[in-house]
Amino acid sequence: MKAVRILASLLLAVLLLLVFGWALSPHDVAEAPEAALPAIPVKWEHQALRPLLAAAAPLSAKAELGQRLFFEPRLSRDDTLSCSTCHDLSHGGIDRKPVSIGVGGQLGPINAPTVFNASLNFVQFWDGRAATLEEQAAGPVHNPLEMDSSWPQVIAKLLQDDSYRSAFARLYPAGISSEAITDAIAAFERTLTTPNSRFDRFLLGDGNALNDQEQHGYRRFLELGCASCHQGVGIGGNMYQRFGVMADYFRGRPENTADLGRFNVTGKAEDRHVFKVPGLRNVALTAPYFHDASAKTLEEAVMVMGRYQLGRQLSNDDVHAIVAFLGTLTGEWQGKVLE
Ligand code: HEC
Ligand code: HEC
């Protein structure tokens, strides 16, 4: 009995020591600036940003058909535009234009995002109006400012081509249909991931993959709070946020439908100017920036983000370091570094 009581008081003493020890220790790192600096995370398991691992090769038969369709101008009304016209896979998956140019030279309302890593996005388009890649692929075909066609027209053209007829028949029992076309294109798009960027190698343990300035940029990206929105494997693409959290980015501009973002889908006042946070992989290759192409350089885009998303005037050092870090997000496709 006595032994039990001694053991119990010993336990109590240890407990009290632990509690007081914790209360007295400087655990409140938020108030100690040096202690708040996160160490450079070579281990990625607990980090906001995650590595992109290589996808399985080779292409499936569906992805191969999808690849052919991606380059197929017969998806457009006058056979002039394919997906690749606006999403050039040898130029970062974009058209390098402020807004895209559709059939007959018509100007679209918005900047084209890259198709690389689009499969990592939680929804597609700036305003998230397509839930899946399959749903997304129907958009440009019908958009009067893009391919300006329709499924009956596209299917009629593809049916005239024996090689398409047999390729579809092999993979889709019902033959050529809108579902089969978008299914194959989406299968190809899922192969457009770009692993093995220097940043991925760094996260996976190669501490030399990033130089000092790039590592500093990564640290500032985390410290400043960029990663509260641009996070996960896609370094973005997994949430909606307002463009202009800390200040009104759109003040003084004439109202423009594309600027309304998610509001165009939901009609809710709180969704005005809310956009899908874009993924930042390969971002060094995809100027101009933002849905309205209002930033011509990455430096400018980073400064705008500091001001409107974080309410801070970033120093030149921070801007340059972050831009250097963003340059390490350029990955590889089919074994080659993207250009
Ligand atoms: C005329 C140029 C043009 C053509 C042709 C075109 N796109 Fe796009 N694409 C755009 C623009 C502009 C957007 C952004 C539209 C928006 O968000 O409202 C976009 C958005 C996308 C997205 C969403 C990416 C993201 O991050 O949200 C994907 C995926 C995509 N296109 C794939 C395709 C495929 C597949 C085709 C062929 C079937 C195609 N595009 C044809 C210009 C084009
Ligand atoms: C509150 C959320 C939020 C924070 C914080 C944030 N961003 Fe963004 N970022 C966005 C949104 C939303 C967009 C898309 C804006 C648009 O075009 O409408 C964006 C766009 C971008 C773009 C342009 C991408 C492209 O393809 O056009 C870059 C680059 C970028 N952010 C970098 C940063 C950096 C660097 C930081 C930290 C200094 C940061 N962001 C902080 C939400 C955020």
Short mmCIF file of C-alpha atoms and ligand atoms in Angstrom, two decimals:
data_model
loop_
_atom_site.label_atom_id
_atom_site.label_comp_id
_atom_site.label_asym_id
_atom_site.label_seq_id
_atom_site.Cartn_x
_atom_site.Cartn_y
_atom_site.Cartn_z
CA MET A 1 0.00 0.00 0.00
CA LYS A 2 2.76 2.36 1.06
CA ALA A 3 4.73 1.60 -2.11
CA VAL A 4 1.68 2.46 -4.22
CA ARG A 5 1.26 5.81 -2.42
CA ILE A 6 4.96 6.67 -2.91
CA LEU A 7 4.68 5.76 -6.58
CA ALA A 8 1.55 7.90 -6.91
CA SER A 9 3.17 10.97 -5.35
CA LEU A 10 6.26 10.44 -7.50
CA LEU A 11 4.07 10.36 -10.59
CA LEU A 12 2.28 13.52 -9.45
CA ALA A 13 5.62 15.25 -8.89
CA VAL A 14 6.81 14.31 -12.38
CA LEU A 15 3.53 15.53 -13.85
CA LEU A 16 3.76 18.87 -12.02
CA LEU A 17 7.36 19.28 -13.13
CA LEU A 18 6.36 18.65 -16.72
CA VAL A 19 3.46 21.12 -16.59
CA PHE A 20 5.48 23.89 -14.92
CA GLY A 21 8.51 23.16 -17.02
CA TRP A 22 6.37 23.60 -20.14
CA ALA A 23 4.70 26.72 -18.80
CA LEU A 24 8.06 28.33 -18.02
CA SER A 25 9.88 27.25 -21.18
CA PRO A 26 9.93 29.67 -24.14
CA HIS A 27 7.40 27.66 -26.14
CA ASP A 28 5.66 30.73 -27.51
CA VAL A 29 7.81 30.87 -30.66
CA ALA A 30 5.39 33.25 -32.37
CA GLU A 31 6.85 36.07 -30.27
CA ALA A 32 10.47 35.15 -30.79
CA PRO A 33 11.35 36.14 -34.37
CA GLU A 34 14.50 34.01 -34.68
CA ALA A 35 12.80 30.93 -33.35
CA ALA A 36 9.94 31.48 -35.81
CA LEU A 37 12.19 30.98 -38.85
CA PRO A 38 11.30 27.56 -40.16
CA ALA A 39 14.27 25.37 -40.89
CA ILE A 40 14.73 24.56 -44.58
CA PRO A 41 12.53 21.54 -44.89
CA VAL A 42 14.38 18.76 -46.59
CA LYS A 43 11.77 16.39 -45.20
CA TRP A 44 8.55 17.14 -47.03
CA GLU A 45 6.02 15.03 -45.14
CA HIS A 46 4.94 17.94 -42.94
CA GLN A 47 5.35 20.76 -45.42
CA ALA A 48 2.69 22.82 -47.16
CA LEU A 49 4.32 22.14 -50.51
CA ARG A 50 4.66 18.60 -51.73
CA PRO A 51 6.76 16.87 -54.36
CA LEU A 52 5.28 15.68 -57.63
CA LEU A 53 6.27 12.11 -58.29
CA ALA A 54 6.80 10.71 -61.77
CA ALA A 55 3.71 9.31 -63.50
CA ALA A 56 3.59 5.84 -64.96
CA ALA A 57 4.87 5.52 -68.52
CA PRO A 58 4.15 4.52 -71.31
CA LEU A 59 0.94 6.15 -72.58
CA SER A 60 -2.22 4.08 -72.43
CA ALA A 61 -4.07 3.50 -75.70
CA LYS A 62 -6.70 6.03 -74.60
CA ALA A 63 -4.06 8.64 -73.80
CA GLU A 64 -2.49 8.05 -77.22
CA LEU A 65 -5.82 8.68 -78.91
CA GLY A 66 -6.27 11.72 -76.68
CA GLN A 67 -2.88 13.02 -77.74
CA ARG A 68 -3.91 12.80 -81.39
CA LEU A 69 -7.16 14.65 -80.60
CA PHE A 70 -5.26 17.32 -78.68
CA PHE A 71 -3.46 18.19 -81.92
CA GLU A 72 -6.57 17.78 -84.11
CA PRO A 73 -7.73 21.00 -85.87
CA ARG A 74 -10.95 19.30 -86.97
CA LEU A 75 -12.22 19.94 -83.43
CA SER A 76 -12.67 23.58 -84.55
CA ARG A 77 -15.35 24.94 -86.89
CA ASP A 78 -12.98 25.87 -89.73
CA ASP A 79 -10.24 23.29 -89.03
CA THR A 80 -7.77 26.00 -88.00
CA LEU A 81 -7.36 25.50 -84.25
CA SER A 82 -6.48 22.54 -82.08
CA CYS A 83 -6.09 22.45 -78.33
CA SER A 84 -2.36 22.78 -78.92
CA THR A 85 -2.79 26.14 -80.70
CA CYS A 86 -3.57 27.75 -77.35
CA HIS A 87 -1.82 25.20 -75.15
CA ASP A 88 1.51 24.76 -76.92
CA LEU A 89 3.29 21.88 -75.20
CA SER A 90 6.66 23.14 -76.41
CA HIS A 91 5.96 26.55 -74.80
CA GLY A 92 4.90 25.75 -71.26
CA GLY A 93 1.41 24.66 -72.33
CA ILE A 94 0.21 28.19 -73.11
CA ASP A 95 -0.13 30.57 -76.08
CA ARG A 96 2.06 33.36 -74.66
CA LYS A 97 -0.70 35.87 -75.34
CA PRO A 98 -2.60 38.15 -72.96
CA VAL A 99 -5.90 36.64 -74.14
CA SER A 100 -6.42 33.71 -76.49
CA ILE A 101 -7.35 34.10 -80.15
CA GLY A 102 -10.16 31.87 -81.37
CA VAL A 103 -11.40 30.95 -84.86
CA GLY A 104 -11.59 33.88 -87.25
CA GLY A 105 -9.11 35.83 -85.09
CA GLN A 106 -11.62 36.60 -82.34
CA LEU A 107 -10.15 37.76 -79.04
CA GLY A 108 -11.20 35.82 -75.96
CA PRO A 109 -11.86 37.42 -72.58
CA ILE A 110 -9.17 35.78 -70.46
CA ASN A 111 -5.58 34.50 -70.26
CA ALA A 112 -5.03 30.82 -71.06
CA PRO A 113 -3.66 28.78 -68.14
CA THR A 114 -1.25 25.96 -68.87
CA VAL A 115 -2.49 22.42 -69.45
CA PHE A 116 0.60 21.04 -67.73
CA ASN A 117 -0.45 19.69 -64.32
CA ALA A 118 -4.08 20.75 -64.88
CA SER A 119 -4.93 17.24 -63.65
CA LEU A 120 -3.72 18.35 -60.20
CA ASN A 121 -6.35 21.14 -60.01
CA PHE A 122 -9.40 20.48 -57.86
CA VAL A 123 -11.61 22.09 -60.54
CA GLN A 124 -10.89 23.51 -64.01
CA PHE A 125 -10.96 27.06 -65.41
CA TRP A 126 -10.21 30.27 -63.52
CA ASP A 127 -13.74 30.27 -62.12
CA GLY A 128 -13.92 26.50 -61.53
CA ARG A 129 -16.93 26.05 -63.82
CA ALA A 130 -15.81 22.55 -64.91
CA ALA A 131 -15.55 19.88 -62.24
CA THR A 132 -13.40 17.51 -64.27
CA LEU A 133 -11.02 17.46 -67.24
CA GLU A 134 -13.66 15.56 -69.22
CA GLU A 135 -16.19 18.32 -68.60
CA GLN A 136 -13.57 20.98 -69.31
CA ALA A 137 -12.66 19.56 -72.74
CA ALA A 138 -16.18 20.17 -74.05
CA GLY A 139 -15.83 23.89 -73.25
CA PRO A 140 -13.38 25.08 -75.93
CA VAL A 141 -15.04 22.99 -78.66
CA HIS A 142 -18.31 24.89 -78.17
CA ASN A 143 -16.95 28.27 -77.10
CA PRO A 144 -17.78 30.70 -79.94
CA LEU A 145 -14.60 32.66 -79.14
CA GLU A 146 -12.44 29.54 -79.23
CA MET A 147 -13.16 26.53 -81.51
CA ASP A 148 -16.78 27.54 -82.21
CA SER A 149 -17.88 24.06 -83.20
CA SER A 150 -20.37 21.48 -81.91
CA TRP A 151 -20.27 17.76 -81.22
CA PRO A 152 -22.38 16.79 -84.29
CA GLN A 153 -19.97 18.75 -86.54
CA VAL A 154 -16.85 17.31 -84.89
CA ILE A 155 -18.17 13.74 -84.89
CA ALA A 156 -19.22 14.00 -88.55
CA LYS A 157 -15.68 15.08 -89.49
CA LEU A 158 -13.95 12.38 -87.44
CA LEU A 159 -16.28 9.70 -88.85
CA GLN A 160 -14.91 10.44 -92.33
CA ASP A 161 -11.48 9.34 -91.14
CA ASP A 162 -11.00 5.56 -91.13
CA SER A 163 -8.10 5.65 -88.71
CA TYR A 164 -10.21 7.52 -86.12
CA ARG A 165 -13.17 5.19 -86.70
CA SER A 166 -11.08 2.12 -85.97
CA ALA A 167 -9.14 3.69 -83.08
CA PHE A 168 -12.37 4.68 -81.31
CA ALA A 169 -14.05 1.34 -82.08
CA ARG A 170 -11.18 -0.50 -80.40
CA LEU A 171 -11.42 1.53 -77.19
CA TYR A 172 -15.06 2.61 -76.99
CA PRO A 173 -17.80 0.10 -77.85
CA ALA A 174 -20.20 2.89 -78.88
CA GLY A 175 -17.62 4.36 -81.28
CA ILE A 176 -17.05 8.09 -81.76
CA SER A 177 -19.10 10.14 -79.30
CA SER A 178 -18.62 13.32 -77.30
CA GLU A 179 -18.03 11.20 -74.18
CA ALA A 180 -15.36 9.12 -75.91
CA ILE A 181 -13.61 12.22 -77.30
CA THR A 182 -13.47 14.02 -73.96
CA ASP A 183 -12.55 10.82 -72.12
CA ALA A 184 -9.54 10.26 -74.41
CA ILE A 185 -8.42 13.92 -74.23
CA ALA A 186 -8.64 13.84 -70.43
CA ALA A 187 -6.61 10.60 -70.35
CA PHE A 188 -3.89 12.38 -72.33
CA GLU A 189 -4.07 15.47 -70.09
CA ARG A 190 -3.49 13.27 -67.04
CA THR A 191 -0.11 12.39 -68.53
CA LEU A 192 0.87 16.08 -68.73
CA THR A 193 2.42 16.22 -65.28
CA THR A 194 5.91 17.65 -64.87
CA PRO A 195 7.85 15.92 -62.08
CA ASN A 196 11.56 16.17 -61.29
CA SER A 197 11.83 19.94 -61.00
CA ARG A 198 14.80 21.09 -58.95
CA PHE A 199 12.36 21.92 -56.16
CA ASP A 200 11.00 18.35 -56.21
CA ARG A 201 14.54 17.01 -55.94
CA PHE A 202 15.16 19.36 -53.03
CA LEU A 203 12.01 18.23 -51.21
CA LEU A 204 12.99 14.62 -51.79
CA GLY A 205 16.27 15.16 -49.99
CA ASP A 206 18.82 16.66 -52.40
CA GLY A 207 19.86 19.69 -50.35
CA ASN A 208 22.04 20.98 -53.20
CA ALA A 209 19.25 21.08 -55.76
CA LEU A 210 18.50 24.70 -54.76
CA ASN A 211 21.17 27.39 -54.36
CA ASP A 212 21.22 29.74 -51.35
CA GLN A 213 19.09 32.43 -52.93
CA GLU A 214 16.48 29.92 -54.09
CA GLN A 215 16.36 28.34 -50.62
CA HIS A 216 15.96 31.80 -49.13
CA GLY A 217 13.13 32.46 -51.60
CA TYR A 218 11.43 29.22 -50.55
CA ARG A 219 11.74 30.22 -46.90
CA ARG A 220 10.26 33.66 -47.60
CA PHE A 221 7.45 32.05 -49.63
CA LEU A 222 6.53 30.05 -46.51
CA GLU A 223 7.11 32.84 -43.98
CA LEU A 224 5.18 35.50 -45.84
CA GLY A 225 2.18 33.20 -46.20
CA CYS A 226 2.18 32.56 -49.96
CA ALA A 227 1.80 28.87 -49.11
CA SER A 228 -1.47 29.50 -47.29
CA CYS A 229 -2.98 29.71 -50.79
CA HIS A 230 -0.38 28.16 -53.13
CA GLN A 231 0.11 24.75 -51.55
CA GLY A 232 -0.02 21.00 -52.03
CA VAL A 233 1.43 19.05 -54.95
CA GLY A 234 0.29 21.62 -57.50
CA ILE A 235 1.58 24.53 -55.38
CA GLY A 236 -1.91 25.91 -55.87
CA GLY A 237 -4.98 24.61 -57.66
CA ASN A 238 -6.69 23.30 -54.55
CA MET A 239 -8.88 26.19 -53.34
CA TYR A 240 -10.73 29.37 -54.31
CA GLN A 241 -9.63 32.78 -53.03
CA ARG A 242 -10.51 36.39 -53.71
CA PHE A 243 -8.07 38.32 -55.91
CA GLY A 244 -7.66 41.32 -53.62
CA VAL A 245 -7.95 39.97 -50.07
CA MET A 246 -6.18 42.99 -48.52
CA ALA A 247 -7.02 45.72 -51.05
CA ASP A 248 -9.41 46.11 -53.99
CA TYR A 249 -7.49 45.02 -57.07
CA PHE A 250 -10.34 45.99 -59.39
CA ARG A 251 -11.02 49.49 -58.11
CA GLY A 252 -11.49 52.05 -60.82
CA ARG A 253 -11.79 49.54 -63.65
CA PRO A 254 -14.87 49.27 -65.81
CA GLU A 255 -16.81 46.16 -64.79
CA ASN A 256 -15.81 43.19 -66.90
CA THR A 257 -17.39 39.74 -66.78
CA ALA A 258 -14.08 37.85 -66.65
CA ASP A 259 -13.06 39.83 -63.54
CA LEU A 260 -16.09 38.55 -61.63
CA GLY A 261 -14.58 35.07 -61.39
CA ARG A 262 -16.53 32.52 -59.43
CA PHE A 263 -19.53 34.90 -59.24
CA ASN A 264 -20.24 34.00 -62.88
CA VAL A 265 -20.86 30.43 -61.76
CA THR A 266 -22.68 30.86 -58.44
CA GLY A 267 -24.27 34.32 -58.71
CA LYS A 268 -23.38 34.91 -55.04
CA ALA A 269 -22.16 38.37 -54.04
CA GLU A 270 -19.39 36.89 -51.87
CA ASP A 271 -17.95 35.15 -54.94
CA ARG A 272 -17.19 38.37 -56.84
CA HIS A 273 -13.50 38.42 -57.85
CA VAL A 274 -12.96 34.95 -56.39
CA PHE A 275 -10.76 32.66 -58.51
CA LYS A 276 -9.22 29.25 -58.33
CA VAL A 277 -5.75 29.78 -56.87
CA PRO A 278 -3.52 28.83 -59.82
CA GLY A 279 -0.85 26.17 -59.44
CA LEU A 280 2.65 27.65 -59.67
CA ARG A 281 4.52 24.74 -61.24
CA ASN A 282 6.35 25.91 -64.41
CA VAL A 283 5.19 29.46 -63.68
CA ALA A 284 8.48 30.92 -64.93
CA LEU A 285 7.40 29.82 -68.44
CA THR A 286 3.84 31.11 -68.45
CA ALA A 287 3.94 34.91 -68.65
CA PRO A 288 1.87 37.03 -68.80
CA TYR A 289 0.27 36.43 -65.40
CA PHE A 290 -3.16 36.55 -63.77
CA HIS A 291 -6.54 35.87 -65.37
CA ASP A 292 -6.36 39.32 -66.97
CA ALA A 293 -2.67 39.08 -67.98
CA SER A 294 -2.12 42.31 -66.04
CA ALA A 295 1.40 41.33 -64.88
CA LYS A 296 3.96 40.98 -67.66
CA THR A 297 6.75 39.62 -65.50
CA LEU A 298 7.03 37.27 -62.56
CA GLU A 299 8.57 40.08 -60.48
CA GLU A 300 5.49 42.19 -61.06
CA ALA A 301 3.16 39.28 -60.25
CA VAL A 302 4.97 38.59 -56.97
CA MET A 303 4.79 42.27 -55.95
CA VAL A 304 1.07 42.38 -56.73
CA MET A 305 0.53 39.24 -54.65
CA GLY A 306 2.39 40.83 -51.73
CA ARG A 307 0.32 43.96 -51.90
CA TYR A 308 -3.16 42.59 -52.62
CA GLN A 309 -3.08 39.10 -51.05
CA LEU A 310 -0.85 39.78 -48.05
CA GLY A 311 -1.15 43.53 -47.52
CA ARG A 312 2.63 44.04 -47.67
CA GLN A 313 5.09 45.95 -49.74
CA LEU A 314 7.67 43.26 -50.46
CA SER A 315 11.35 44.30 -50.45
CA ASN A 316 13.35 43.93 -53.67
CA ASP A 317 15.36 41.19 -51.96
CA ASP A 318 12.23 39.23 -51.18
CA VAL A 319 10.86 39.66 -54.70
CA HIS A 320 14.09 38.49 -56.33
CA ALA A 321 14.53 35.56 -53.96
CA ILE A 322 10.93 34.42 -54.46
CA VAL A 323 11.22 34.74 -58.24
CA ALA A 324 14.43 32.67 -58.07
CA PHE A 325 12.56 30.06 -56.02
CA LEU A 326 9.64 30.02 -58.48
CA GLY A 327 12.17 29.31 -61.25
CA THR A 328 13.01 26.00 -59.54
CA LEU A 329 9.42 24.80 -60.10
CA THR A 330 10.05 24.12 -63.79
CA GLY A 331 9.66 20.38 -64.26
CA GLU A 332 10.15 17.71 -66.90
CA TRP A 333 7.77 16.21 -69.41
CA GLN A 334 8.70 13.11 -71.40
CA GLY A 335 12.11 13.24 -69.75
CA LYS A 336 12.95 16.79 -70.91
CA VAL A 337 12.97 20.02 -68.93
CA LEU A 338 10.04 22.18 -70.11
CA GLU A 339 10.70 25.27 -72.16
C1 HEC B 1 -8.59 29.61 -78.52
C2 HEC B 1 -7.64 29.14 -77.52
C3 HEC B 1 -7.95 27.84 -76.80
C4 HEC B 1 -8.20 26.60 -77.35
C5 HEC B 1 -8.31 26.24 -78.81
C6 HEC B 1 -8.29 25.70 -76.22
N1 HEC B 1 -8.11 26.36 -75.04
FE1 HEC B 1 -8.02 25.54 -73.21
N2 HEC B 1 -8.10 27.35 -72.39
C7 HEC B 1 -8.05 28.55 -73.08
C8 HEC B 1 -8.39 29.63 -72.19
C9 HEC B 1 -8.46 31.10 -72.55
C10 HEC B 1 -8.66 29.04 -70.94
C11 HEC B 1 -9.14 29.75 -69.66
C12 HEC B 1 -10.65 29.92 -69.77
C13 HEC B 1 -11.30 30.25 -68.45
O1 HEC B 1 -10.77 29.90 -67.41
O2 HEC B 1 -12.38 30.82 -68.48
C14 HEC B 1 -8.44 27.61 -71.10
C15 HEC B 1 -8.53 26.68 -70.06
C16 HEC B 1 -8.20 25.34 -70.20
C17 HEC B 1 -8.02 24.41 -69.11
C18 HEC B 1 -8.15 24.72 -67.63
C19 HEC B 1 -6.82 24.83 -66.96
C20 HEC B 1 -6.92 25.37 -65.56
O3 HEC B 1 -5.88 25.50 -64.90
O4 HEC B 1 -8.03 25.69 -65.09
C21 HEC B 1 -7.71 23.20 -69.67
C22 HEC B 1 -7.43 21.89 -68.94
C23 HEC B 1 -7.73 23.38 -71.10
N3 HEC B 1 -8.00 24.69 -71.39
C24 HEC B 1 -7.57 22.37 -72.03
C25 HEC B 1 -7.92 22.52 -73.37
C26 HEC B 1 -8.19 21.43 -74.29
C27 HEC B 1 -8.14 19.96 -73.93
C28 HEC B 1 -8.50 22.00 -75.49
C29 HEC B 1 -8.92 21.30 -76.78
C30 HEC B 1 -10.15 20.53 -76.69
C31 HEC B 1 -8.40 23.44 -75.32
N4 HEC B 1 -8.08 23.71 -74.03
C32 HEC B 1 -8.56 24.34 -76.36
C33 HEC B 1 -7.74 28.68 -74.41
C34 HEC B 1 -7.92 27.67 -75.35
C1 HEC B 2 -5.00 34.73 -50.23
C2 HEC B 2 -4.53 33.79 -51.22
C3 HEC B 2 -3.21 34.06 -51.92
C4 HEC B 2 -1.99 34.38 -51.35
C5 HEC B 2 -1.67 34.58 -49.88
C6 HEC B 2 -1.06 34.46 -52.44
N1 HEC B 2 -1.67 34.19 -53.62
FE1 HEC B 2 -0.80 34.16 -55.46
N2 HEC B 2 -2.62 33.95 -56.32
C7 HEC B 2 -3.82 33.86 -55.66
C8 HEC B 2 -4.92 33.95 -56.61
C9 HEC B 2 -6.40 33.88 -56.29
C10 HEC B 2 -4.33 34.13 -57.88
C11 HEC B 2 -5.06 34.30 -59.20
C12 HEC B 2 -5.40 35.79 -59.38
C13 HEC B 2 -6.07 36.05 -60.72
O1 HEC B 2 -5.40 35.95 -61.74
O2 HEC B 2 -7.26 36.35 -60.74
C14 HEC B 2 -2.88 34.10 -57.66
C15 HEC B 2 -1.93 34.21 -58.68
C16 HEC B 2 -0.56 34.15 -58.49
C17 HEC B 2 0.42 34.16 -59.54
C18 HEC B 2 0.13 34.21 -61.05
C19 HEC B 2 -0.03 32.81 -61.57
C20 HEC B 2 -0.45 32.75 -63.02
O3 HEC B 2 -0.30 31.68 -63.60
O4 HEC B 2 -0.96 33.72 -63.57
C21 HEC B 2 1.66 34.10 -58.95
C22 HEC B 2 3.00 34.07 -59.64
C23 HEC B 2 1.43 34.07 -57.52
N3 HEC B 2 0.09 34.09 -57.28
C24 HEC B 2 2.44 34.03 -56.56
C25 HEC B 2 2.22 34.30 -55.21
C26 HEC B 2 3.27 34.61 -54.25
C27 HEC B 2 4.75 34.62 -54.55
C28 HEC B 2 2.66 34.85 -53.06
C29 HEC B 2 3.29 35.33 -51.76
C30 HEC B 2 4.05 36.57 -51.86
C31 HEC B 2 1.23 34.66 -53.27
N4 HEC B 2 1.01 34.35 -54.59
C32 HEC B 2 0.28 34.77 -52.28
C33 HEC B 2 -3.98 33.69 -54.31
C34 HEC B 2 -3.00 33.96 -53.36
#
